Short mmCIF file of C-alpha atoms and ligand atoms in Angstrom, two decimals:
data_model
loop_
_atom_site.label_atom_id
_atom_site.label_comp_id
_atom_site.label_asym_id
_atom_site.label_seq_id
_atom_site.Cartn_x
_atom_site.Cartn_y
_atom_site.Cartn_z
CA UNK A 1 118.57 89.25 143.49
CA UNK A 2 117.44 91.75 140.70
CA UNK A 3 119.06 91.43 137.67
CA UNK A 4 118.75 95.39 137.69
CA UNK A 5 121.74 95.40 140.68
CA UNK A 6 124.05 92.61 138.87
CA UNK A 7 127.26 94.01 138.14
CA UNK A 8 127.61 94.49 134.32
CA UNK A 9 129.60 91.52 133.55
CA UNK A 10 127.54 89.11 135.75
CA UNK A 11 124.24 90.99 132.88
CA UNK A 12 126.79 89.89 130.09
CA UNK A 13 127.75 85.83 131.12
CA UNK A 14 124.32 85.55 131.86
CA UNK A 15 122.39 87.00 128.77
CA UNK A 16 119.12 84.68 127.70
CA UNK A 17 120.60 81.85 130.35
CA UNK A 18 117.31 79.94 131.39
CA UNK A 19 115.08 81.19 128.48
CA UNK A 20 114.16 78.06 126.76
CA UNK A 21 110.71 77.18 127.60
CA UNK A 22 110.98 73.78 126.01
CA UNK A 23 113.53 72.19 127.33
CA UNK A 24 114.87 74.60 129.31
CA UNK A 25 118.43 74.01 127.87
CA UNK A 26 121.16 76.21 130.04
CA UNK A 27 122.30 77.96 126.89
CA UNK A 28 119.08 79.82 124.59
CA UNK A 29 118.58 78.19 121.64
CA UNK A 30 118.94 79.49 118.02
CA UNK A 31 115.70 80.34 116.35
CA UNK A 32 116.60 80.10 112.84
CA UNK A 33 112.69 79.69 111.58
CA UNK A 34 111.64 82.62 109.86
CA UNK A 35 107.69 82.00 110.04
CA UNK A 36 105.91 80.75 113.87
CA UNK A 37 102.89 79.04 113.44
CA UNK A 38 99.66 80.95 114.57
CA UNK A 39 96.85 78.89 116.70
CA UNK A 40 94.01 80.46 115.19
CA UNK A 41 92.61 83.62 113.56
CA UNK A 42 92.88 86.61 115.10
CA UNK A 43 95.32 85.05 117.82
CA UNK A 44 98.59 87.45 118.08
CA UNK A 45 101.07 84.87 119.41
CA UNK A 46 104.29 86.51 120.70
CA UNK A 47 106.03 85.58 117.65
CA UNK A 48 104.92 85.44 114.32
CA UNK A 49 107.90 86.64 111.40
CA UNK A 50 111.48 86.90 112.32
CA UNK A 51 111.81 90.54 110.96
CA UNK A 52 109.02 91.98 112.85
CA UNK A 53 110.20 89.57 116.25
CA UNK A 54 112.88 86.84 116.71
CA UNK A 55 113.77 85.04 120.19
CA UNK A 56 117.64 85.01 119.68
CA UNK A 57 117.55 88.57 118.43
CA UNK A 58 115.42 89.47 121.15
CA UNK A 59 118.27 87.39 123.32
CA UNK A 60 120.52 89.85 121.99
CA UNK A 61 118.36 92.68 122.29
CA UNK A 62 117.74 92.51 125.91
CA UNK A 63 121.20 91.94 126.66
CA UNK A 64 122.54 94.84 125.21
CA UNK A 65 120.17 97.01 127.01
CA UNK A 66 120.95 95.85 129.82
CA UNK A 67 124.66 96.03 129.13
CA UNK A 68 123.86 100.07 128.22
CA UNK A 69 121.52 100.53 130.61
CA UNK A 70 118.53 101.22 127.74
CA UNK A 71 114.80 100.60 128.30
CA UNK A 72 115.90 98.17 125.40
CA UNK A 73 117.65 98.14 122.16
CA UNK A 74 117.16 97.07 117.92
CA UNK A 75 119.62 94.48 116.74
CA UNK A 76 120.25 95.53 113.31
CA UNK A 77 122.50 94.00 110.47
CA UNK A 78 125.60 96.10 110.85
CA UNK A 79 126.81 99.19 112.45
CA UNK A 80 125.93 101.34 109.02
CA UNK A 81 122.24 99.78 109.35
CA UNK A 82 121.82 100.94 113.08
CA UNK A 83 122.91 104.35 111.87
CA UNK A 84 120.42 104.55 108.77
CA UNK A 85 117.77 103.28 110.98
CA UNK A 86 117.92 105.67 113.53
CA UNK A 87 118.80 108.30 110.84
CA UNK A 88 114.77 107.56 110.29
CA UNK A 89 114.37 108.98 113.26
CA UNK A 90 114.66 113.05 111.05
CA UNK A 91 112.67 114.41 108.53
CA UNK A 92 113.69 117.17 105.69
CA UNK A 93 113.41 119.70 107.83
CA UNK A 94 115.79 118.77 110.98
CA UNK A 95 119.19 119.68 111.41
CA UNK A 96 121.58 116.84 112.42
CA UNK A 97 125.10 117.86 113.61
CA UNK A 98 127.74 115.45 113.12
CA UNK A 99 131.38 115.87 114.15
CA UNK A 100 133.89 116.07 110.88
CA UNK A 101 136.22 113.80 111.92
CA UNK A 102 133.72 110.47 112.44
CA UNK A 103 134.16 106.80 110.92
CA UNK A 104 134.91 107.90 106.99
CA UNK A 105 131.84 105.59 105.98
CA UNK A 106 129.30 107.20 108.11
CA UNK A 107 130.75 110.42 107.10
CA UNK A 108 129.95 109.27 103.48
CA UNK A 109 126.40 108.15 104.35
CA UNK A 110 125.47 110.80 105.95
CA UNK A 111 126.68 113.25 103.35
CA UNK A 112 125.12 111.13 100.77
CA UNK A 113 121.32 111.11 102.63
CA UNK A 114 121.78 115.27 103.24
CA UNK A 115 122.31 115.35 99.48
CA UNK A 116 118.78 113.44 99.08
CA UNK A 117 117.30 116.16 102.02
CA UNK A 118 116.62 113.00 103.94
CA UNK A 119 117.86 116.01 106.69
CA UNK A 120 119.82 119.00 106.74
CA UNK A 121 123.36 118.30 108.00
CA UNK A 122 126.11 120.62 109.44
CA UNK A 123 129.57 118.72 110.39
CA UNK A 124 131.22 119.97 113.89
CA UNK A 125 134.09 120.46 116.22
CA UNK A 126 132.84 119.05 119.08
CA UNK A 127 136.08 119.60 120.96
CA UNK A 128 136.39 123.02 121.49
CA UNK A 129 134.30 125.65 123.07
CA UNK A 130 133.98 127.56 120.15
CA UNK A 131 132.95 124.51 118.02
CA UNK A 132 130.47 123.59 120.79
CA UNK A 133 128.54 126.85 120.70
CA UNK A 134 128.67 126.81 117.25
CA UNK A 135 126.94 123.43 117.34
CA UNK A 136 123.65 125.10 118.85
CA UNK A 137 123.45 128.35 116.63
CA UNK A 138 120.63 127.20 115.07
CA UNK A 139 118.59 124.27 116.71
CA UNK A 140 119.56 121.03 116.08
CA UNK A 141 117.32 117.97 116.14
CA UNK A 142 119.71 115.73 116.47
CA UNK A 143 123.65 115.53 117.75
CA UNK A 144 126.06 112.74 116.56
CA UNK A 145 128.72 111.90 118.76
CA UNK A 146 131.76 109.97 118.44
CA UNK A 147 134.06 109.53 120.94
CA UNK A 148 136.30 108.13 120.83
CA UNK A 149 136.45 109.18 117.32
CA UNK A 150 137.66 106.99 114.41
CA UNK A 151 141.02 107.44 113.60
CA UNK A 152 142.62 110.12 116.21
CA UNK A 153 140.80 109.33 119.38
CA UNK A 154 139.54 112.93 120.05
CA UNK A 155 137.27 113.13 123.07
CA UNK A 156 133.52 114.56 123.09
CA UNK A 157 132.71 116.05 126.48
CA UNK A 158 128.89 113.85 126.13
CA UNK A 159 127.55 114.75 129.37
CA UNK A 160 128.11 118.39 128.33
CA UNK A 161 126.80 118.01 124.94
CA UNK A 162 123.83 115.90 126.23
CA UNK A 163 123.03 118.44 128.51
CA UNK A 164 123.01 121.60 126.05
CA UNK A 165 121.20 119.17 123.01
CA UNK A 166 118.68 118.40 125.91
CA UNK A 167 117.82 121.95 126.70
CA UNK A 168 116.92 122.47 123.43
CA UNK A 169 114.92 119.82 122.56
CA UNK A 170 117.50 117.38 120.95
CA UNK A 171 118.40 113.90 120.70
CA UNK A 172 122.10 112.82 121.77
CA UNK A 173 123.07 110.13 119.83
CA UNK A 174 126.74 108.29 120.94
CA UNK A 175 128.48 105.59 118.29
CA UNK A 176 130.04 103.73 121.23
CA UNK A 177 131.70 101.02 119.50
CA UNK A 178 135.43 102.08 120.06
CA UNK A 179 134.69 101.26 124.16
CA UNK A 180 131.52 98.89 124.36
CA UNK A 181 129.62 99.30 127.44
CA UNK A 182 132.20 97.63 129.82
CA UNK A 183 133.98 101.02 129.65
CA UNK A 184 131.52 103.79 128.69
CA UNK A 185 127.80 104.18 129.05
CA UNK A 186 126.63 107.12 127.23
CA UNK A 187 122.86 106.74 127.91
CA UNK A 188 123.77 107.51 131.67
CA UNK A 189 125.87 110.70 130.71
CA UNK A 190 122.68 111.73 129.00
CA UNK A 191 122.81 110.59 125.54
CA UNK A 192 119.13 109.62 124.10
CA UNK A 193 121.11 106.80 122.09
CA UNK A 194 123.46 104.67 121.86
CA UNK A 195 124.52 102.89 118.75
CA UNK A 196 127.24 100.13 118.29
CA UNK A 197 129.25 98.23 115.41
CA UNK A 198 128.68 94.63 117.13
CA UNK A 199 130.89 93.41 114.45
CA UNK A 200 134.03 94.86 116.53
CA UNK A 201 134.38 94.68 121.04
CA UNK A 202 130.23 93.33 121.50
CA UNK A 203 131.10 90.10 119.15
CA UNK A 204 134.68 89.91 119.53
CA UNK A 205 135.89 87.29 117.11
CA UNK A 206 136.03 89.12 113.91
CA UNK A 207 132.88 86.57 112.20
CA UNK A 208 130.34 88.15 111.99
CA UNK A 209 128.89 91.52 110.91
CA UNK A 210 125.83 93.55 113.12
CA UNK A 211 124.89 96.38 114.82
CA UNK A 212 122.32 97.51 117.44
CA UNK A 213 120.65 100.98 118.59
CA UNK A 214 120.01 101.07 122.20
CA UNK A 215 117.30 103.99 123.23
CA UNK A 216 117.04 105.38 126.45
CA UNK A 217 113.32 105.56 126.40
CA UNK A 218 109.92 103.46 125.39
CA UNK A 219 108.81 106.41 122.94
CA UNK A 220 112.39 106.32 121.27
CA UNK A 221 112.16 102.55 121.41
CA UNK A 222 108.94 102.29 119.77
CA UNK A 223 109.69 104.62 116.93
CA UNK A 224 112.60 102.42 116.38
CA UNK A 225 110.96 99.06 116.19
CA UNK A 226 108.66 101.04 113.61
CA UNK A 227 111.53 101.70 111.39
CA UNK A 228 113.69 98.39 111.95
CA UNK A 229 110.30 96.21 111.03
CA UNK A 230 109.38 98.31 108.09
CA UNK A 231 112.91 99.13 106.93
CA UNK A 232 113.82 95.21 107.18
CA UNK A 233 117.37 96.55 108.65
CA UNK A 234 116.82 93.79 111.19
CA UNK A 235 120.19 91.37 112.33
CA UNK A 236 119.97 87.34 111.39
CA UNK A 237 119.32 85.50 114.12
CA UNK A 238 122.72 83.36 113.82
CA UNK A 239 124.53 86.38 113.90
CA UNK A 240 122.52 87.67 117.24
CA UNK A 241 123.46 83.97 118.60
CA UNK A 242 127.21 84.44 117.84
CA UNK A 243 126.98 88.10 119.33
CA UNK A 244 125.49 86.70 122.65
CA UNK A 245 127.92 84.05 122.57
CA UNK A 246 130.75 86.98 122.38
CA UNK A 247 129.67 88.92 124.63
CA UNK A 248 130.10 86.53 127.70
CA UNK A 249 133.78 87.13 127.59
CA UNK A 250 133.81 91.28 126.29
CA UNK A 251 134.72 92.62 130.09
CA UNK A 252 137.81 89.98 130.23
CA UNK A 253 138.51 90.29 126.49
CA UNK A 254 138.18 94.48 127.22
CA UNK A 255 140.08 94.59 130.02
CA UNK A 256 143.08 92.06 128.73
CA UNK A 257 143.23 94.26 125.23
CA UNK A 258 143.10 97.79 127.15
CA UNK A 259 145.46 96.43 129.48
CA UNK A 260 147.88 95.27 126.14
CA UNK A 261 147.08 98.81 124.90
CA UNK A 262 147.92 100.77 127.38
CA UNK A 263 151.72 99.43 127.54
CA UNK A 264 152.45 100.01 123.40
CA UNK A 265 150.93 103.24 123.88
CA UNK A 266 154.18 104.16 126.24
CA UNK A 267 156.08 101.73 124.20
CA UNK A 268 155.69 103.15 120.74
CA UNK A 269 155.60 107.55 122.26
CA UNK A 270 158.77 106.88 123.63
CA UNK A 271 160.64 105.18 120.25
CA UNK A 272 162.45 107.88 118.08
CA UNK A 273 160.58 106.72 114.86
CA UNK A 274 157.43 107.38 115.83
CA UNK A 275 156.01 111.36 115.40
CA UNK A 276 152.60 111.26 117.41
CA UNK A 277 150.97 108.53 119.56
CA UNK A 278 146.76 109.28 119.98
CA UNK A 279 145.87 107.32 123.27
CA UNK A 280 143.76 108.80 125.48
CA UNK A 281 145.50 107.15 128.24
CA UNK A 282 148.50 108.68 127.69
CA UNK A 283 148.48 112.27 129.76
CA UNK A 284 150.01 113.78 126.53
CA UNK A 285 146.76 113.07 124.82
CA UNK A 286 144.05 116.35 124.26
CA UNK A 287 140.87 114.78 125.61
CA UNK A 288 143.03 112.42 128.46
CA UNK A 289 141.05 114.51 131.22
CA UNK A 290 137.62 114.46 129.61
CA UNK A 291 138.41 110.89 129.00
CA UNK A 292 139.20 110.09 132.62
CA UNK A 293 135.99 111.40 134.29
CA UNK A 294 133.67 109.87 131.76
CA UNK A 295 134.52 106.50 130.34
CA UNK A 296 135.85 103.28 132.48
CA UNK A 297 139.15 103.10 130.45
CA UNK A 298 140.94 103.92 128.12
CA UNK A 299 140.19 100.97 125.82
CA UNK A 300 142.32 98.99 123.20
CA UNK A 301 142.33 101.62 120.08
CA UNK A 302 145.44 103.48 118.99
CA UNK A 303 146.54 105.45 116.29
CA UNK A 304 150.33 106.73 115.67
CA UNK A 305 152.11 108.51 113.16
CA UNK A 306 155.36 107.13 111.78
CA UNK A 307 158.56 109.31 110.63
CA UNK A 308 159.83 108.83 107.32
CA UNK A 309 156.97 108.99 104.95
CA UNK A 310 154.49 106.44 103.08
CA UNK A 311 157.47 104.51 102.08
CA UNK A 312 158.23 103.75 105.92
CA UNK A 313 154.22 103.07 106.45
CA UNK A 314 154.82 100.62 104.07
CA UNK A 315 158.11 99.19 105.23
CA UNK A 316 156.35 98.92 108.79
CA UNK A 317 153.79 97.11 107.72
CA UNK A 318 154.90 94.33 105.94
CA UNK A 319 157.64 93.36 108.61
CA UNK A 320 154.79 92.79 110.84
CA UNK A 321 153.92 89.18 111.63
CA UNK A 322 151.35 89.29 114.97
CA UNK A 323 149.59 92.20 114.04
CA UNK A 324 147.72 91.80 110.39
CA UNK A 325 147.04 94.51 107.58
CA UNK A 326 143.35 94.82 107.69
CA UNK A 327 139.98 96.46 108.34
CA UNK A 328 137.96 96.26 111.16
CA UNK A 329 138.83 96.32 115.14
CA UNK A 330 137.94 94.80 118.07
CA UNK A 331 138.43 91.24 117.80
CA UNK A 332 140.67 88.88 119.90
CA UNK A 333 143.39 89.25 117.26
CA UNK A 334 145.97 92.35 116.76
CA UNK A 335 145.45 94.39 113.70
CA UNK A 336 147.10 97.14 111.80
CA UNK A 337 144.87 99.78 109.76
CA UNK A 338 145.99 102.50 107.31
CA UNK A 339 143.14 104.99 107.64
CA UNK A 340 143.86 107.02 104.44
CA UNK A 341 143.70 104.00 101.87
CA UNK A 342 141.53 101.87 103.98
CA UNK A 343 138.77 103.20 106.28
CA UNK A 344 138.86 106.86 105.33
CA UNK A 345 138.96 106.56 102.01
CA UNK A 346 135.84 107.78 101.01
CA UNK A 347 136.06 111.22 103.03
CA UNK A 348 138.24 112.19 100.28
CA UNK A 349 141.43 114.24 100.82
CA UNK A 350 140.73 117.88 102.24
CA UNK A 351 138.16 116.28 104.77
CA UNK A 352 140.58 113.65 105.71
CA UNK A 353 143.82 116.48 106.06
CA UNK A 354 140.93 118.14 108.61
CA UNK A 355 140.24 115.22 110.16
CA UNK A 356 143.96 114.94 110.89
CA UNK A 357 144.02 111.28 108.98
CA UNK A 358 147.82 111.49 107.36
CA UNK A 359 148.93 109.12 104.90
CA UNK A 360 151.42 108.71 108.04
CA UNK A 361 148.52 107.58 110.75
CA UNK A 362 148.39 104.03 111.04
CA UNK A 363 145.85 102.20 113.46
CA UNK A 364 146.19 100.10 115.66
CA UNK A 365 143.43 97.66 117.45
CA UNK A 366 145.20 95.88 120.29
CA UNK A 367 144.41 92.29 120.66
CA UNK A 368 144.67 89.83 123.58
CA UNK A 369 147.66 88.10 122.76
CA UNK A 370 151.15 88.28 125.30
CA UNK A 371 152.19 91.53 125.41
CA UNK A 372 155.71 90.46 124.81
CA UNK A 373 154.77 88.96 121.40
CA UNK A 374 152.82 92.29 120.50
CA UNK A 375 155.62 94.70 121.94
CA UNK A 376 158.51 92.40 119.87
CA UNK A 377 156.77 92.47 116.46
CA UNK A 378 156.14 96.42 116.97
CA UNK A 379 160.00 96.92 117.69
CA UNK A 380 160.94 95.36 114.77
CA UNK A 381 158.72 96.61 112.40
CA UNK A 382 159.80 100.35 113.67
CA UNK A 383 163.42 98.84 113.29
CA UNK A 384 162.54 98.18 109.49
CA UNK A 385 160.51 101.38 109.18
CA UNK A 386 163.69 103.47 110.19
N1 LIG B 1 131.14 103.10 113.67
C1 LIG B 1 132.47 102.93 113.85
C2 LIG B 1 133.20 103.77 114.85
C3 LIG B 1 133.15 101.98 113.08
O1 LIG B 1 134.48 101.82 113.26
C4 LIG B 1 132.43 101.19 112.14
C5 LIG B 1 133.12 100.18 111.31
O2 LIG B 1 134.33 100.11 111.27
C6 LIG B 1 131.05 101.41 111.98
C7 LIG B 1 130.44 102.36 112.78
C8 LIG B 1 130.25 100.64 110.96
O3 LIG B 1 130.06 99.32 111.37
P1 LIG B 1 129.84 98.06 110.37
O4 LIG B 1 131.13 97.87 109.66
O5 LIG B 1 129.46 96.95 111.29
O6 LIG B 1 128.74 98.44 109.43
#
């Protein structure tokens, strides 16, 4: 049978099985070597220097293609290094929209290369009509899309974005890393890219830190590998090996954490102490219907606001004992994130009060732990919040 016609997770358990030429070990092997040797002058083995080509990044590579349904994909050294690498992608002149409310350190970087003219840049509400037809006033080169977005969950119609950027020339770019591909493929809504944080749902253990591009076609692909190779924004090849090892368990470690997520999201909108819940599960949420036709869940990301001040953010979060105070997302373990003094930081104050990112939000990445452990610690800390 055709890999092509495997179901996704069958593509991810089986990623660079039955590779090794040598010994033909079950499991690839790690190619740590940075340097292959070279039979003779002139000959162009497959191989030659691990930033142009590696074997376990190219492990990784294929898999997460396949996993987004890409022609293939560049396995870079974080999620800000796919993001300045296919940033390459625009000269001086082109216009890249962005929406306003994205990841607070991509906002920065992208504010800080527009400063440079690296591109001209004009941020976006891609959630409204109004915002949408503003997006294509002038015409863009490229269209950023986050969605979910990074703190509040907002919703990007992307097949209806994809589908105006297209008309005009445009590149559709999708940051998919609150979802992974077991629950949203943007490249078949009719994004041109895909990009991913493999430090958070891809890798799964919180240990180590990548990212990847994945291009939906060969000449996208090609400029790509141009810029990775001569940008060096290439991943390690242990950290490719620990990424493939991840990924064999993201649609059980998806599905256990959405599952987990989806029951504090009714837990937490229905307890007194708690203002706002941002799920896009929950029917109450904006984008819930957008959500529903276009991504395969509602994932394990939630953000609520708290009654009661700073003071009770505070209180809440230090009676916690399961879920821990710190950055990041998508790991096997529950954690607790206070956008405004952690990852939205550098947006600065009147961005993040447009944003919506209150000193009240707090943000939650659901782990796969027993629900009843996750759902106890959250009712006391709201007890000790109040
Ligand atoms: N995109 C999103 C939505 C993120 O949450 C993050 C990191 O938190 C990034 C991109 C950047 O990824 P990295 O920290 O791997 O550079």
């Amino acid at each position: 049978m055709d890999k092509k016609h495997w179901h996704r997770r069958t593509n991810a358990v089986q990623a660079g099985i039955g590779s090794d030429p040598a010994y033909h070990a079950v499991m690839p092997p790690l190619y740590m070597s940075s340097t292959f040797a070279i039979d003779g002058i002139g000959h162009k083995p497959a191989y030659e220097y691990s930033r142009t080509r590696n074997p376990t990044r190219d492990d990784l590579a294929q898999a997460l293609a396949e996993l987004e349904g890409g022609v293939g994909a560049c396995v870079t050294s974080s999620g800000m290094a796919a993001l300045t690498l296919l940033l390459h992608l625009l000269g001086p002149e082109d216009l890249l929209v962005a929406p306003y409310d994205c990841y607070g350190r991509s906002y920065r970087l992208l504010c800080a290369l527009a400063e440079k003219k690296h591109f001209r840049l004009q941020f976006a509400d891609q959630y409204s009509p109004e915002g949408i037809a503003a997006m294509f006033e002038e015409t863009p080169k490229m269209i950023l899309i986050e969605s979910p977005s990074n703190p509040v969950m907002r919703i990007a119609d992307i097949g209806l974005i994809a589908e105006k950027a297209s008309a005009c020339g445009a590149w559709t770019v999708v940051d998919n890393t609150f979802l992974s591909p077991m629950l949203q493929n943007p490249l078949k809504l009719g994004a041109d890219m895909v990009f991913h944080s493999t430090t958070k749902f891809l890798n799964g253990h919180s240990d180590i830190v990548g990212g990847c591009v994945v291009a939906g076609t060969k000449e996208i692909l090609t400029d790509l590998e141009f810029w990775a190779n001569s940008l060096g924004v290439i991943g390690a090849p242990f950290d490719s090996y620990m990424t493939l090892r991840g990924m064999r368990t993201l649609e059980l470690r998806v599905h256990r954490a959405q599952e987990n997520a989806g029951i504090i999201a009714a837990q937490l909108e229905a307890h007194p102490s708690v203002r706002k819940v941002y799920y896009p599960g929950l029917a109450s949420h904006t984008g819930h219907e957008i959500a529903a036709k276009q991504q395969e869940g509602f994932g394990a990301m939630l953000s609520f606001e708290l009654e009661g001040g700073i003071e009770a953010v505070d209180r809440f979060v230090r009676a916690l004992s399961v879920f821990r105070l710190a950055q990041s997302l998508g790991g096997t373990e529950s954690l607790v994130n206070h956008p405004a003094t952690m990852t939205h930081v550098s947006m600065g104050p009147e961005a993040r009060a447009k944003a919506g990112v209150t000193d009240e939000l707090l943000r939650l990445s659901v782990g796969v732990e027993h629900i009843d452990d996750l759902r106890q610690d959250l009712e006391a800390a709201l007890q000790a919040a109040s």
